[in-house]
mmCIF file of C-alpha atoms in Angstrom:
data_model
loop_
_atom_site.group_PDB
_atom_site.id
_atom_site.type_symbol
_atom_site.label_atom_id
_atom_site.label_comp_id
_atom_site.label_asym_id
_atom_site.label_seq_id
_atom_site.Cartn_x
_atom_site.Cartn_y
_atom_site.Cartn_z
ATOM 1 C CA MET L 11 105.685 59.695 100.579
ATOM 2 C CA THR L 12 104.915 59.285 97.013
ATOM 3 C CA ASP L 13 105.697 60.543 93.229
ATOM 4 C CA ALA L 14 103.882 63.006 92.805
ATOM 5 C CA PRO L 15 104.598 64.882 89.537
ATOM 6 C CA PRO L 16 104.316 67.818 88.861
ATOM 7 C CA ALA L 17 106.351 69.567 91.312
ATOM 8 C CA PHE L 18 104.232 72.355 91.616
ATOM 9 C CA GLU L 19 101.113 73.771 90.251
ATOM 10 C CA LEU L 20 99.660 76.968 89.236
ATOM 11 C CA LEU L 21 96.051 76.857 89.444
ATOM 12 C CA PRO L 22 94.112 79.364 87.026
ATOM 13 C CA GLY L 23 91.759 82.311 88.794
ATOM 14 C CA ALA L 24 89.996 85.167 87.128
ATOM 15 C CA THR L 25 91.435 86.796 84.341
ATOM 16 C CA ARG L 26 91.578 90.432 86.069
ATOM 17 C CA SER L 27 92.773 89.106 89.784
ATOM 18 C CA PRO L 28 96.019 90.530 90.810
ATOM 19 C CA VAL L 29 96.209 88.075 93.341
ATOM 20 C CA ILE L 30 98.275 85.089 93.927
ATOM 21 C CA LEU L 31 97.768 82.628 96.625
ATOM 22 C CA HIS L 32 101.220 81.130 97.387
ATOM 23 C CA VAL L 33 101.052 77.944 99.279
ATOM 24 C CA PRO L 34 104.946 76.365 99.250
ATOM 25 C CA HIS L 35 104.995 74.131 102.182
ATOM 26 C CA SER L 36 101.719 72.239 102.088
ATOM 27 C CA SER L 37 102.459 68.863 100.754
ATOM 28 C CA ARG L 38 103.854 65.715 102.336
ATOM 29 C CA ALA L 39 105.001 63.982 98.781
ATOM 30 C CA ILE L 40 108.806 62.926 98.696
ATOM 31 C CA PRO L 41 109.630 61.042 95.111
ATOM 32 C CA ALA L 42 111.234 57.975 95.547
ATOM 33 C CA ASP L 43 114.606 58.658 94.482
ATOM 34 C CA VAL L 44 114.638 62.040 96.699
ATOM 35 C CA ARG L 45 114.154 60.110 99.600
ATOM 36 C CA SER L 46 116.290 57.331 99.056
ATOM 37 C CA GLY L 47 118.969 60.372 100.441
ATOM 38 C CA ILE L 48 117.691 61.315 103.433
ATOM 39 C CA VAL L 49 118.501 59.566 106.763
ATOM 40 C CA LEU L 50 115.688 59.034 108.759
ATOM 41 C CA GLY L 51 113.714 55.713 109.096
ATOM 42 C CA ASP L 52 110.114 55.868 107.582
ATOM 43 C CA ALA L 53 108.368 56.685 111.469
ATOM 44 C CA ALA L 54 111.179 59.726 111.993
ATOM 45 C CA LEU L 55 110.797 60.860 108.239
ATOM 46 C CA GLU L 56 106.992 60.768 109.267
ATOM 47 C CA ARG L 57 107.459 62.902 112.422
ATOM 48 C CA GLU L 58 109.661 65.328 110.626
ATOM 49 C CA LEU L 59 106.925 65.759 108.562
ATOM 50 C CA ASP L 60 104.090 66.540 110.985
ATOM 51 C CA HIS L 61 106.538 69.008 112.620
ATOM 52 C CA MET L 62 107.356 70.771 109.154
ATOM 53 C CA THR L 63 104.428 70.410 106.570
ATOM 54 C CA ASP L 64 101.902 73.714 106.857
ATOM 55 C CA ALA L 65 99.285 71.047 107.109
ATOM 56 C CA HIS L 66 95.818 71.504 105.108
ATOM 57 C CA THR L 67 97.303 75.538 103.777
ATOM 58 C CA ALA L 68 96.664 74.267 100.156
ATOM 59 C CA GLU L 69 92.985 73.484 101.472
ATOM 60 C CA LEU L 70 92.779 76.395 103.253
ATOM 61 C CA ALA L 71 93.880 78.076 99.692
ATOM 62 C CA GLY L 72 91.479 76.346 97.548
ATOM 63 C CA ARG L 73 88.307 77.319 100.110
ATOM 64 C CA ALA L 74 89.443 80.725 100.098
ATOM 65 C CA SER L 75 89.560 81.024 96.497
ATOM 66 C CA GLY L 76 86.244 79.345 96.199
ATOM 67 C CA ARG L 77 84.355 81.780 98.104
ATOM 68 C CA ALA L 78 85.997 85.603 96.924
ATOM 69 C CA VAL L 79 83.965 87.396 94.190
ATOM 70 C CA ARG L 80 87.057 87.208 92.238
ATOM 71 C CA THR L 81 88.741 83.961 92.149
ATOM 72 C CA PRO L 82 92.587 84.407 92.725
ATOM 73 C CA TRP L 83 95.247 82.433 91.192
ATOM 74 C CA ARG L 84 96.834 79.748 93.256
ATOM 75 C CA PHE L 85 100.413 79.103 93.233
ATOM 76 C CA VAL L 86 101.112 75.267 94.505
ATOM 77 C CA ASN L 87 104.114 73.529 95.513
ATOM 78 C CA ARG L 88 103.341 69.420 95.897
ATOM 79 C CA THR L 89 106.465 68.388 96.676
ATOM 80 C CA SER L 90 107.632 68.507 100.576
ATOM 81 C CA ARG L 91 109.580 71.089 101.676
ATOM 82 C CA LEU L 92 112.390 68.048 102.576
ATOM 83 C CA VAL L 93 112.713 68.069 98.806
ATOM 84 C CA VAL L 94 113.463 72.346 98.501
ATOM 85 C CA ASP L 95 112.162 74.971 99.906
ATOM 86 C CA PRO L 96 111.105 76.813 97.506
ATOM 87 C CA GLU L 97 111.284 80.197 99.282
ATOM 88 C CA ARG L 98 114.575 80.104 101.049
ATOM 89 C CA PHE L 99 118.170 81.392 98.813
ATOM 90 C CA PRO L 100 120.312 78.539 97.430
ATOM 91 C CA ASP L 101 123.497 80.453 98.388
ATOM 92 C CA GLU L 102 125.329 82.319 101.489
ATOM 93 C CA ARG L 103 122.422 84.937 101.449
ATOM 94 C CA GLU L 104 120.193 82.505 103.841
ATOM 95 C CA GLU L 105 120.516 83.043 107.241
ATOM 96 C CA MET L 106 118.900 79.653 108.096
ATOM 97 C CA THR L 107 121.456 77.734 106.303
ATOM 98 C CA ALA L 108 122.879 77.909 109.997
ATOM 99 C CA VAL L 109 120.850 75.340 111.173
ATOM 100 C CA GLY L 110 121.028 73.129 107.797
ATOM 101 C CA MET L 111 117.706 74.484 106.485
ATOM 102 C CA GLY L 112 118.556 76.630 103.656
ATOM 103 C CA ALA L 113 117.595 75.470 99.715
ATOM 104 C CA VAL L 114 117.599 72.148 100.439
ATOM 105 C CA TYR L 115 117.558 71.103 104.264
ATOM 106 C CA THR L 116 120.695 68.559 106.020
ATOM 107 C CA HIS L 117 118.949 68.842 109.195
ATOM 108 C CA THR L 118 115.449 68.562 111.131
ATOM 109 C CA SER L 119 113.379 70.790 113.066
ATOM 110 C CA HIS L 120 115.231 69.137 116.039
ATOM 111 C CA ARG L 121 118.419 69.831 114.516
ATOM 112 C CA ALA L 122 119.254 66.057 113.881
ATOM 113 C CA VAL L 123 120.847 64.679 110.605
ATOM 114 C CA LEU L 124 118.634 65.026 107.459
ATOM 115 C CA ARG L 125 120.675 63.937 104.872
ATOM 116 C CA PRO L 126 124.653 63.084 104.840
ATOM 117 C CA ALA L 127 126.825 65.888 105.343
ATOM 118 C CA ASP L 128 128.522 65.407 101.942
ATOM 119 C CA THR L 129 124.830 65.665 100.134
ATOM 120 C CA ASP L 130 125.431 67.823 96.963
ATOM 121 C CA PRO L 131 122.239 70.554 97.095
ATOM 122 C CA ARG L 132 122.761 71.347 93.637
ATOM 123 C CA PRO L 133 121.253 68.292 91.594
ATOM 124 C CA LEU L 134 118.087 69.340 93.664
ATOM 125 C CA VAL L 135 118.195 73.134 93.485
ATOM 126 C CA GLU L 136 118.681 72.626 89.205
ATOM 127 C CA ARG L 137 115.872 69.895 89.189
ATOM 128 C CA TYR L 138 113.108 71.452 91.663
ATOM 129 C CA PHE L 139 114.129 75.066 93.277
ATOM 130 C CA ARG L 140 115.352 76.780 89.610
ATOM 131 C CA PRO L 141 112.055 75.654 87.241
ATOM 132 C CA TYR L 142 109.901 76.596 90.736
ATOM 133 C CA ALA L 143 111.595 80.017 91.193
ATOM 134 C CA ARG L 144 111.093 80.439 86.898
ATOM 135 C CA ALA L 145 107.443 79.659 87.292
ATOM 136 C CA MET L 146 106.538 82.014 89.923
ATOM 137 C CA THR L 147 108.584 84.933 88.252
ATOM 138 C CA GLU L 148 106.388 83.810 85.062
ATOM 139 C CA ALA L 149 103.112 83.951 87.163
ATOM 140 C CA VAL L 150 103.667 87.112 88.666
ATOM 141 C CA ALA L 151 104.795 88.466 85.605
ATOM 142 C CA ASP L 152 101.394 87.470 83.376
ATOM 143 C CA ARG L 153 99.693 89.647 86.443
ATOM 144 C CA LEU L 154 101.338 92.797 85.992
ATOM 145 C CA ALA L 155 100.833 92.102 82.169
ATOM 146 C CA ALA L 156 96.616 91.463 82.715
ATOM 147 C CA THR L 157 96.441 93.613 85.561
ATOM 148 C CA GLY L 158 99.236 95.816 86.033
ATOM 149 C CA ARG L 159 100.242 95.048 89.206
ATOM 150 C CA ALA L 160 100.427 91.547 91.596
ATOM 151 C CA VAL L 161 99.912 90.940 95.155
ATOM 152 C CA ILE L 162 101.268 87.677 96.574
ATOM 153 C CA VAL L 163 99.833 86.674 99.198
ATOM 154 C CA ASP L 164 102.190 83.389 101.538
ATOM 155 C CA VAL L 165 99.894 80.805 102.965
ATOM 156 C CA HIS L 166 101.957 79.716 106.047
ATOM 157 C CA SER L 167 101.496 77.700 109.110
ATOM 158 C CA TYR L 168 103.515 77.159 112.634
ATOM 159 C CA PRO L 169 103.336 75.116 115.420
ATOM 160 C CA ALA L 170 101.938 76.808 118.777
ATOM 161 C CA GLU L 171 105.348 76.098 120.293
ATOM 162 C CA ALA L 172 108.809 76.770 118.942
ATOM 163 C CA LEU L 173 110.867 74.572 117.772
ATOM 164 C CA PRO L 174 114.489 73.827 118.096
ATOM 165 C CA TYR L 175 115.060 75.117 114.219
ATOM 166 C CA GLU L 176 113.788 78.389 114.917
ATOM 167 C CA LEU L 177 116.352 81.547 115.024
ATOM 168 C CA HIS L 178 113.373 83.889 116.129
ATOM 169 C CA GLY L 179 111.402 81.325 118.161
ATOM 170 C CA GLY L 180 111.370 83.519 121.526
ATOM 171 C CA GLY L 181 109.110 86.503 120.321
ATOM 172 C CA PRO L 182 105.528 86.427 120.287
ATOM 173 C CA ARG L 183 103.580 83.705 118.633
ATOM 174 C CA PRO L 184 100.048 85.375 117.855
ATOM 175 C CA ALA L 185 97.418 83.367 116.010
ATOM 176 C CA VAL L 186 98.117 85.193 112.561
ATOM 177 C CA CYS L 187 101.447 86.254 112.097
ATOM 178 C CA LEU L 188 101.598 88.580 108.996
ATOM 179 C CA GLY L 189 105.380 88.873 107.331
ATOM 180 C CA THR L 190 106.099 91.845 105.822
ATOM 181 C CA ASP L 191 108.696 93.369 103.008
ATOM 182 C CA ALA L 192 109.498 96.996 103.581
ATOM 183 C CA PHE L 193 109.563 97.667 99.984
ATOM 184 C CA HIS L 194 106.664 95.089 99.049
ATOM 185 C CA THR L 195 104.173 95.324 101.752
ATOM 186 C CA PRO L 196 102.595 99.345 101.448
ATOM 187 C CA PRO L 197 100.382 100.117 104.152
ATOM 188 C CA GLU L 198 96.956 99.343 102.981
ATOM 189 C CA LEU L 199 97.765 95.747 102.419
ATOM 190 C CA LEU L 200 98.580 95.411 105.576
ATOM 191 C CA ALA L 201 95.451 97.365 107.038
ATOM 192 C CA ALA L 202 93.699 94.555 104.921
ATOM 193 C CA ALA L 203 94.619 92.043 106.550
ATOM 194 C CA ARG L 204 94.550 92.843 110.094
ATOM 195 C CA ALA L 205 91.057 93.590 109.412
ATOM 196 C CA ALA L 206 90.111 90.331 107.476
ATOM 197 C CA PHE L 207 91.540 88.766 110.388
ATOM 198 C CA GLU L 208 90.540 90.087 113.205
ATOM 199 C CA PRO L 209 88.074 87.340 113.487
ATOM 200 C CA CYS L 210 90.603 85.006 113.738
ATOM 201 C CA GLY L 211 92.372 85.990 116.771
ATOM 202 C CA ASP L 212 94.987 88.253 117.372
ATOM 203 C CA THR L 213 98.165 89.459 114.778
ATOM 204 C CA GLY L 214 101.151 90.524 114.677
ATOM 205 C CA LEU L 215 103.942 91.528 112.620
ATOM 206 C CA ASP L 216 106.913 89.626 111.497
ATOM 207 C CA SER L 217 107.225 87.319 114.885
ATOM 208 C CA PRO L 218 107.771 84.198 115.277
ATOM 209 C CA PHE L 219 108.582 84.311 111.527
ATOM 210 C CA GLY L 220 109.320 87.300 109.609
ATOM 211 C CA GLY L 221 109.807 89.045 105.798
ATOM 212 C CA ALA L 222 107.187 88.515 102.460
ATOM 213 C CA TYR L 223 108.262 85.786 99.455
ATOM 214 C CA VAL L 224 108.724 88.152 95.865
ATOM 215 C CA PRO L 225 110.826 86.586 92.704
ATOM 216 C CA LEU L 226 114.211 88.016 92.866
ATOM 217 C CA ASP L 227 113.233 89.629 89.805
ATOM 218 C CA PHE L 228 110.572 91.809 91.129
ATOM 219 C CA HIS L 229 112.328 91.837 94.293
ATOM 220 C CA GLY L 230 113.157 96.032 95.073
ATOM 221 C CA ARG L 231 112.707 96.642 91.662
ATOM 222 C CA ARG L 232 108.886 96.879 91.249
ATOM 223 C CA PRO L 233 106.679 98.606 93.356
ATOM 224 C CA GLU L 234 103.792 97.469 92.015
ATOM 225 C CA VAL L 235 104.262 93.800 93.264
ATOM 226 C CA HIS L 236 102.747 94.155 96.564
ATOM 227 C CA ALA L 237 103.679 91.008 98.872
ATOM 228 C CA LEU L 238 102.367 89.309 101.875
ATOM 229 C CA MET L 239 103.157 86.606 104.150
ATOM 230 C CA VAL L 240 100.382 85.012 106.518
ATOM 231 C CA GLU L 241 101.589 82.773 109.036
ATOM 232 C CA ILE L 242 98.929 80.672 110.906
ATOM 233 C CA ARG L 243 98.919 79.192 114.738
ATOM 234 C CA ARG L 244 98.061 75.629 113.949
ATOM 235 C CA ASP L 245 96.174 75.438 117.177
ATOM 236 C CA THR L 246 93.877 77.576 116.004
ATOM 237 C CA TYR L 247 92.523 75.188 113.431
ATOM 238 C CA MET L 248 93.924 71.981 113.521
ATOM 239 C CA SER L 249 95.557 69.340 115.828
ATOM 240 C CA GLU L 250 99.102 69.382 116.571
ATOM 241 C CA PRO L 251 101.658 67.964 114.649
ATOM 242 C CA GLY L 252 100.172 66.786 111.736
ATOM 243 C CA GLY L 253 96.372 65.922 112.921
ATOM 244 C CA PRO L 254 93.291 66.618 110.904
ATOM 245 C CA ALA L 255 91.741 70.014 111.022
ATOM 246 C CA GLY L 256 88.770 71.411 112.577
ATOM 247 C CA PRO L 257 86.146 74.035 112.629
ATOM 248 C CA GLY L 258 88.329 77.186 112.765
ATOM 249 C CA LEU L 259 89.884 75.946 109.165
ATOM 250 C CA SER L 260 86.468 77.635 107.860
ATOM 251 C CA ARG L 261 86.903 80.882 110.012
ATOM 252 C CA LEU L 262 90.737 80.705 108.223
ATOM 253 C CA ALA L 263 88.913 80.671 104.650
ATOM 254 C CA GLU L 264 86.341 83.598 105.759
ATOM 255 C CA ALA L 265 89.066 85.619 106.614
ATOM 256 C CA LEU L 266 91.380 85.212 103.482
ATOM 257 C CA ALA L 267 88.653 85.457 100.929
ATOM 258 C CA ALA L 268 87.914 88.783 102.993
ATOM 259 C CA LEU L 269 91.643 89.919 102.382
ATOM 260 C CA VAL L 270 91.566 88.757 98.551
ATOM 261 C CA ASP L 271 88.184 91.018 97.739
ATOM 262 C CA ALA L 272 90.017 93.918 99.465
ATOM 263 C CA VAL L 273 93.220 93.565 97.484
ATOM 264 C CA SER L 274 91.264 92.448 94.475
ATOM 265 C CA ASP L 275 90.219 95.875 92.905
#
């Protein structure tokens, strides 16, 4: 939990690569002034970070990038999702607001209080959420200009056992969950993902988490922007919660690189 500027980072890939590996939830960093607005003690906050951080996913994306024939671009959040969650709507459209987990979380994974009820989310939204959204929009626009298309692959992980905050935690929890968007996930992208991750265990669709991240400027408007969410069950590659990575990480990196290669041409 240290100050870690910049808040996000775009790591360049090959000029002709359309792929952006998006890693929004891998960091545990919380700036000191944001930490002061969180009511949990230090030990409880560390436990919450164990539960809510998609541990080792930035490393996974980095390893896959190094193995891909054509290096993808990487957009990596360098602050914790407990600062802001860049994939949530910052308004009433966000269903997770029902459990205190909109763009600015007010409750924990176990539905305890994270921030005081009277917390104003707007300063954090303006400082972190909106610049992140603008930068991701620009990254996608740049890939469109350079290659005529963009492929956003969201790299996430999720716990083997459902946490109390999950709204749809009662469904299947496969080794790899593929989140889709009806407009932005074409059948060939989904087929490539299924084939790439076959060595990693069973794959499923949109359970326990569904959808795919597309910046709002393009969502439902630009069919040449493709998107897929890859949710990896944590017990396949690490010790839960918040523990070290195991040998499964290398297998997953090979699979993610295979997906990148399949959709790069």
